[in-house]
XYZ file of C-alpha atoms in Angstrom:
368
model
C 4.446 -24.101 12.319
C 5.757 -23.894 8.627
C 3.573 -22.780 5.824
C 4.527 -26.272 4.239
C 3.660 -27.929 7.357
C 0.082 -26.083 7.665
C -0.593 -27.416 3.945
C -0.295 -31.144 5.202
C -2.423 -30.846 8.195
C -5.558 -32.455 8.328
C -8.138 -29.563 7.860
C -12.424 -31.186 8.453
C -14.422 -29.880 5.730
C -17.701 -30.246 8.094
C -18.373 -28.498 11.362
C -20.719 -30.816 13.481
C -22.855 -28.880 15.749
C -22.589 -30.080 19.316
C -26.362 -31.054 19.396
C -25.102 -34.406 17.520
C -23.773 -34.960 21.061
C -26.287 -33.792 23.085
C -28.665 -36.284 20.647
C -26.086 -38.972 21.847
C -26.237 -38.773 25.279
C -29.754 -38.171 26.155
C -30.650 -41.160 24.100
C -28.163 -43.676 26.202
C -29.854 -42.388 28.952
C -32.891 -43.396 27.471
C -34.009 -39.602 27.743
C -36.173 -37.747 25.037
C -35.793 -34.321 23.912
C -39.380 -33.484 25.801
C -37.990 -34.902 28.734
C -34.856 -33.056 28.882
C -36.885 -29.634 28.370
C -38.966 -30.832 31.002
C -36.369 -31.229 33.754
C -33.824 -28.182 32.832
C -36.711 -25.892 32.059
C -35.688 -25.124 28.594
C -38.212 -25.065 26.156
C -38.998 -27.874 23.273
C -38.017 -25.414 20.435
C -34.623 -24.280 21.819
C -33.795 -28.022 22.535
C -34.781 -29.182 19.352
C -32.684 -26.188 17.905
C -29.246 -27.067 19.443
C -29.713 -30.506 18.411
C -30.029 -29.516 14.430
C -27.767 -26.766 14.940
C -29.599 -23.645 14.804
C -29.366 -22.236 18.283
C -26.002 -21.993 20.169
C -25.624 -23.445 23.854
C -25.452 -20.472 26.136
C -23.648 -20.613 29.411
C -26.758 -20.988 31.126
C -28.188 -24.014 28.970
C -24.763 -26.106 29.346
C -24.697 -25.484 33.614
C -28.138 -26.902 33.455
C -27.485 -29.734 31.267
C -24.659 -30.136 33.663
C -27.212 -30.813 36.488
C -29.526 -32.883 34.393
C -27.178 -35.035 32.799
C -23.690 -34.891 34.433
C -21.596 -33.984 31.761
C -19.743 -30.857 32.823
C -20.818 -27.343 31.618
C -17.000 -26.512 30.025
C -17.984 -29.389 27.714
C -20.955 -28.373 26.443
C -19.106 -25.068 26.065
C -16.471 -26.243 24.634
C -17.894 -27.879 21.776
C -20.122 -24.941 21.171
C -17.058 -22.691 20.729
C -15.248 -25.071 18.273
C -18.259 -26.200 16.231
C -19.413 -21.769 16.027
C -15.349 -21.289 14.769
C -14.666 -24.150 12.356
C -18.339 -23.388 11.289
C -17.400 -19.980 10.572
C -14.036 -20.805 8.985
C -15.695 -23.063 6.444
C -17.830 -20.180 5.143
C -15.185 -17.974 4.448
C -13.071 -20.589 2.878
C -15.976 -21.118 0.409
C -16.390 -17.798 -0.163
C -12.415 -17.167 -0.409
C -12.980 -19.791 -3.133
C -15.654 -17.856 -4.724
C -13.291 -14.535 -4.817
C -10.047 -16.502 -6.331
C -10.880 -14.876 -9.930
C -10.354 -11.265 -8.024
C -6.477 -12.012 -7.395
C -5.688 -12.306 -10.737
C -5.954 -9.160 -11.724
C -3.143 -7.997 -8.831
C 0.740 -8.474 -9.237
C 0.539 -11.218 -6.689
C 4.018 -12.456 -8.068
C 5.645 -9.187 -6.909
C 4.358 -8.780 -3.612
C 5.416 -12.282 -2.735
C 8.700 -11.662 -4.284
C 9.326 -8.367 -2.155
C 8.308 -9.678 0.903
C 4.671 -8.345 1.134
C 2.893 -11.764 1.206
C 3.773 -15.226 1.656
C 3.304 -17.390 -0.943
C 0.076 -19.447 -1.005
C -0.479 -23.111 -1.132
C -3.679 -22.762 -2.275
C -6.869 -20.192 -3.916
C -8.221 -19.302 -0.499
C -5.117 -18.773 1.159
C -4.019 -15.999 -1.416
C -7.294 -14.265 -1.703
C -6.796 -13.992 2.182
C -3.357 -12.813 2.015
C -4.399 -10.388 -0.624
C -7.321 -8.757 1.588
C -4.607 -8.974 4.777
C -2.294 -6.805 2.880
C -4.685 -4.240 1.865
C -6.366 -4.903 5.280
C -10.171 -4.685 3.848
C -12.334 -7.531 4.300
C -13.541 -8.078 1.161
C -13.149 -7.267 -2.839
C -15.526 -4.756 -2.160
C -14.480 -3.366 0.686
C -10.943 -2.804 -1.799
C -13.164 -1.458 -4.370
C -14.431 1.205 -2.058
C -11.407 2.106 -0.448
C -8.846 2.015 -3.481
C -11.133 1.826 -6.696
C -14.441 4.025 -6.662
C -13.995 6.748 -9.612
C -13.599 9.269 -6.696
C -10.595 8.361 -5.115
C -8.081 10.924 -6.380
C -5.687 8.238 -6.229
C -6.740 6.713 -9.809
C -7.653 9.803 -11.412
C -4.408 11.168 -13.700
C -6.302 14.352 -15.938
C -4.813 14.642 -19.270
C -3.173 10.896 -18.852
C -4.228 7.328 -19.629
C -5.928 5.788 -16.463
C -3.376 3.074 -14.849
C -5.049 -0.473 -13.657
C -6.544 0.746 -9.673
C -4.948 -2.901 -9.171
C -1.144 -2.176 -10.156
C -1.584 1.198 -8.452
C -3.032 0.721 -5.527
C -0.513 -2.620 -4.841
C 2.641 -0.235 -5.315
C 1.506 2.361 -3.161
C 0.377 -0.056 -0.337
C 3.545 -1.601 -0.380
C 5.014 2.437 -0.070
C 2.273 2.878 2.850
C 3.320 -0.001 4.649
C 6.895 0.887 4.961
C 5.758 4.525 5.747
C 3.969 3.490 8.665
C 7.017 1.716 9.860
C 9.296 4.858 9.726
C 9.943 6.966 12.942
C 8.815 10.654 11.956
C 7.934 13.352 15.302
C 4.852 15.398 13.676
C 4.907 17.323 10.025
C 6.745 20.874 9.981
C 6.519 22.484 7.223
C 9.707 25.239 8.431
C 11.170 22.343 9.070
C 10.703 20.905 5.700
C 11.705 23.331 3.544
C 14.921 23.439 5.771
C 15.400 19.992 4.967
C 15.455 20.640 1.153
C 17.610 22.978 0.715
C 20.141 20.962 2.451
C 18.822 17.985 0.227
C 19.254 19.962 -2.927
C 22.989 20.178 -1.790
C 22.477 16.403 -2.142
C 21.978 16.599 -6.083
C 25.772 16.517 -6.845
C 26.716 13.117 -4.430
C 26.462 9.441 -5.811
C 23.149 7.514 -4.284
C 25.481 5.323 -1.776
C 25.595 8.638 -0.377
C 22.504 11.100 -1.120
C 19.636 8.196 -0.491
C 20.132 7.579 3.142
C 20.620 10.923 3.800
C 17.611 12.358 2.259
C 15.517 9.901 4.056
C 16.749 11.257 7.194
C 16.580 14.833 6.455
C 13.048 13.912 5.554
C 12.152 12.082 8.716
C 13.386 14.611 10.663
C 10.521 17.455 9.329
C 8.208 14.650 9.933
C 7.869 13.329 6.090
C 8.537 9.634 5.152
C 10.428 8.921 2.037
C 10.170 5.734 0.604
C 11.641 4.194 -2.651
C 9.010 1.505 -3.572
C 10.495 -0.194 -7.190
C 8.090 0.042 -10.010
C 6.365 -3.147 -11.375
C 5.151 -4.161 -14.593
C 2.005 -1.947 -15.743
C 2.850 1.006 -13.383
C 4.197 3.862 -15.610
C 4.373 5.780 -12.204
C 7.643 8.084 -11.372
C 6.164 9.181 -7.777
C 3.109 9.679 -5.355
C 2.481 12.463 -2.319
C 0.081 11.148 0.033
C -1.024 11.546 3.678
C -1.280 8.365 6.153
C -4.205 8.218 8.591
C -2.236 9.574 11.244
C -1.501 12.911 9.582
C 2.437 12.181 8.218
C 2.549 13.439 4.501
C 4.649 10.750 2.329
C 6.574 11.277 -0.630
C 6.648 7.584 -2.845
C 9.527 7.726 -5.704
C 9.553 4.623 -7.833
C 12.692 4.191 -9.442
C 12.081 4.584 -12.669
C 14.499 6.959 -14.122
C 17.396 6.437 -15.827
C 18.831 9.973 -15.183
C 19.497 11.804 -11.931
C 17.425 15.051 -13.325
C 14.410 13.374 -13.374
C 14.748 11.628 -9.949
C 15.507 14.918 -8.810
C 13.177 16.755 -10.229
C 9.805 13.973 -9.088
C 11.221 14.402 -5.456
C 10.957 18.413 -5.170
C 7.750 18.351 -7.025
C 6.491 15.753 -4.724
C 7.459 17.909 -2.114
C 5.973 20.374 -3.565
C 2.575 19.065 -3.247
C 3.222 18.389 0.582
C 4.048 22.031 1.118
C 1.319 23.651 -1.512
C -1.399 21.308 -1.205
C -3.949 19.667 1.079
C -3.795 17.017 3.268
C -6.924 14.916 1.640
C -5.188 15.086 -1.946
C -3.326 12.018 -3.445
C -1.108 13.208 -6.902
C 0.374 10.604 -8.520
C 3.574 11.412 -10.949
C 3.560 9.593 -14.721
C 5.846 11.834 -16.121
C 4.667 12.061 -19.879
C 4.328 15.597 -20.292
C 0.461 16.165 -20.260
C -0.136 17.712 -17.134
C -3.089 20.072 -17.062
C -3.831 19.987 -13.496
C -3.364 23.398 -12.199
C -1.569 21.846 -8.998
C 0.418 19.856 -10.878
C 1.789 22.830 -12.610
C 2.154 24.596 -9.387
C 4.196 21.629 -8.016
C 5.950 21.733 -11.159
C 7.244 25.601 -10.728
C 8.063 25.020 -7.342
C 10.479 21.882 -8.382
C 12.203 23.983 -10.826
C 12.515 27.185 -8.793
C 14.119 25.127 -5.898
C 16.714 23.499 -8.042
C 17.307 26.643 -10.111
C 16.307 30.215 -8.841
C 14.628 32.097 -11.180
C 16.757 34.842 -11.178
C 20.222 32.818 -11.614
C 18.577 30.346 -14.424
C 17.664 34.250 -16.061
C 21.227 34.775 -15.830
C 22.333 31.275 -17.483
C 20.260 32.041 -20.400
C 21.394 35.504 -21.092
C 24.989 34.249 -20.812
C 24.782 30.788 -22.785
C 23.646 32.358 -25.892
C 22.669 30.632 -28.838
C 25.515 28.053 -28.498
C 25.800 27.046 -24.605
C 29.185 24.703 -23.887
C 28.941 22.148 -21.353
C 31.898 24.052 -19.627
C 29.956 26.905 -19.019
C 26.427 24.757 -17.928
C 29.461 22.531 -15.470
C 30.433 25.855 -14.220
C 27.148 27.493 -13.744
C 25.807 24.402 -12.220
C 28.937 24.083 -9.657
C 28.587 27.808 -8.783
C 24.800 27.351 -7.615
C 25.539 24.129 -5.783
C 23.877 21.350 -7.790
C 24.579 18.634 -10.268
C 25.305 19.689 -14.049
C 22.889 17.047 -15.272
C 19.898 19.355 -13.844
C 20.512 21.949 -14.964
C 20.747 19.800 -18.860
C 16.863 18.297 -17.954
C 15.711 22.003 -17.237
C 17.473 23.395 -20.676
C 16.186 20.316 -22.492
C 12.790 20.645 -20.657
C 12.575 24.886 -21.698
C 13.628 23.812 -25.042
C 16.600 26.240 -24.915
C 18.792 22.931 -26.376
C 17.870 19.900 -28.093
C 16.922 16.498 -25.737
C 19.940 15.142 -27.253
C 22.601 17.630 -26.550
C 24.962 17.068 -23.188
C 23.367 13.867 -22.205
C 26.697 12.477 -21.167
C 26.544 15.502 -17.770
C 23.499 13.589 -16.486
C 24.187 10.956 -14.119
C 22.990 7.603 -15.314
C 21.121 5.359 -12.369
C 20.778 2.128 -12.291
C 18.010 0.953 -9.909
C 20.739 -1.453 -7.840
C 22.166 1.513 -7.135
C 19.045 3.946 -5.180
């Protein structure tokens, strides 16, 4: 059935407890509630409680009220089951009602538009959808998991604090599609492995270099996923380990250059390979890092793309005055695009942000 057609079906907004028909029948029988405790040896109380509702029908009260009254036992059973569910669905409709303020505060336009959720016909229905997708059972149950001041996750040192609901919503959406991807256990040989043949990557257009990155990184047992950022995020990448022990590296799209989408991935792999397992970094990009791992991660990024002792080398030969011949022919002789090795001048302050621009390669998010 259709989401439109669920919205036009008839939905009771009362569960009637199946003592209404117990009440029922023993009276056109003529039969009191005394009585009927009398002859199926159930007591007063527990009659007088399934008639207002209170106490469920077991399987051993409906076979004897089979006996005593002739209605069959799967009846009695029956209506006990539906009454206890619709019962049960009624509360947490009202108290899906009672959480509908909590969705605001989550790009619920976004996830509907990329697929995560369906769209909702109603307040209830999204607050469910909401809690399905971040599979808790309740607002608190989020705020435990994704928003207590402890969880790495929302803690950026030396950087503004992001909204715990715009974060957490992109890297759910990244954790999701992680859990989907086909990876045989983490090696770390074969990780590094995998990088070096990805850095060969760095000169190739993104029709070409994303899928095969992906793969190289599934192989060593990482999942790469490119999540789009959203409004509010200001995030250029995440390194994080699922539940089952496979490290993934999150990249958001955000760059308009190909040096700094290089650059997030190796230092998000550098966190994979230097780091722990229980540690979440998240990438903003904005130059304030203090965080001795993040300056670890960043040193290993850097010394990947350029070895130390060749990026010596360029700076002893470029002079004062570098040309972009000589950084085109440096970066061809090392095996990686021209435009990184412009970010990591630019970056060292060995030439202005606006010089040689034009040898990065501009993306466009269509394209990755």
């Amino acid at each position: 059935m259709s989401r439109r057609a669920e919205k036009y079906t008839y939905q009771p907004d009362v569960a009637i407890p199946p003592g209404e028909t117990l009440l029922e029948t023993i009276e056109v029988k003529g039969m009191s509630q005394r009585e009927l405790a009398l002859r199926t040896g159930i007591t007063p109380k527990t009659i007088n409680g399934i008639v207002k509702g209170k106490a469920p029908i077991s399987m051993e009260t409906a076979m004897a009220l089979e006996k005593v009254l002739g209605v069959p036992a799967r009846f009695w059973m029956n209506l006990e089951q539906q009454y206890r569910a619709l019962a049960a669905e009624l509360e947490e409709k009202k108290q899906l009602f009672e959480w509908g303020a909590w969705t605001k505060r989550f790009p619920i336009r976004e996830l509907v538009k990329r697929g995560f959720m369906p769209e909702a016909p109603d307040s209830p229905s999204e607050v469910r959808y909401l809690l399905e997708f971040f599979s808790v059972v309740s607002p608190e149950a989020w705020s435990n998991v994704y928003a207590k001041p402890q969880q790495a996750a929302f803690r950026a040192p030396g950087r503004a604090r992001r909204a715990p609901e715009i974060v957490s919503s992109w890297l759910r959406m990244g954790a999701i599609l992680a859990s989907k991807a086909s990876c045989p256990p983490y090696d770390e040989k074969a990780f590094r492995t995998a990088l070096k043949s990805i850095r060969g990557l760095t000169r190739e257009t993104p029709d070409v270099f994303q899928g095969r990155m992906i793969e190289l990184c599934a192989g060593a047992g990482v999942a790469l996923v490119l999540v789009p950022e959203m409004p509010g995020l200001g995030i250029s990448g995440a390194t994080y380990w699922l539940s089952e022990g496979t490290p993934v590296i999150q990249l958001s799209l955000r760059y308009k250059k190909n040096d700094q989408l290089w650059f997030t991935f190796f230092h998000e792999a550098g966190h994979i390979i230097l780091h722990g397992k229980k540690d979440i970094f998240i990438e903003e990009n904005n130059g304030l890092d203090v965080d001795p791992k993040e300056l670890q991660a960043d040193e290993f990024a850097a010394d990947l793309l350029i070895p130390k002792k060749d990026y010596r080398t360029l700076c002893d030969r470029l002079g004062i005055r570098p040309s972009k011949a000589e950084v085109e022919s440096f970066a061809q002789s090392i095996g990686i695009a021209p435009g990184i090795v412009v970010g990591r001048l630019q970056r060292d302050k060995v030439i202005p942000f606006s010089h040689m621009n034009d040898l990065k390669q501009t993306l466009c998010r269509a394209d990755v």
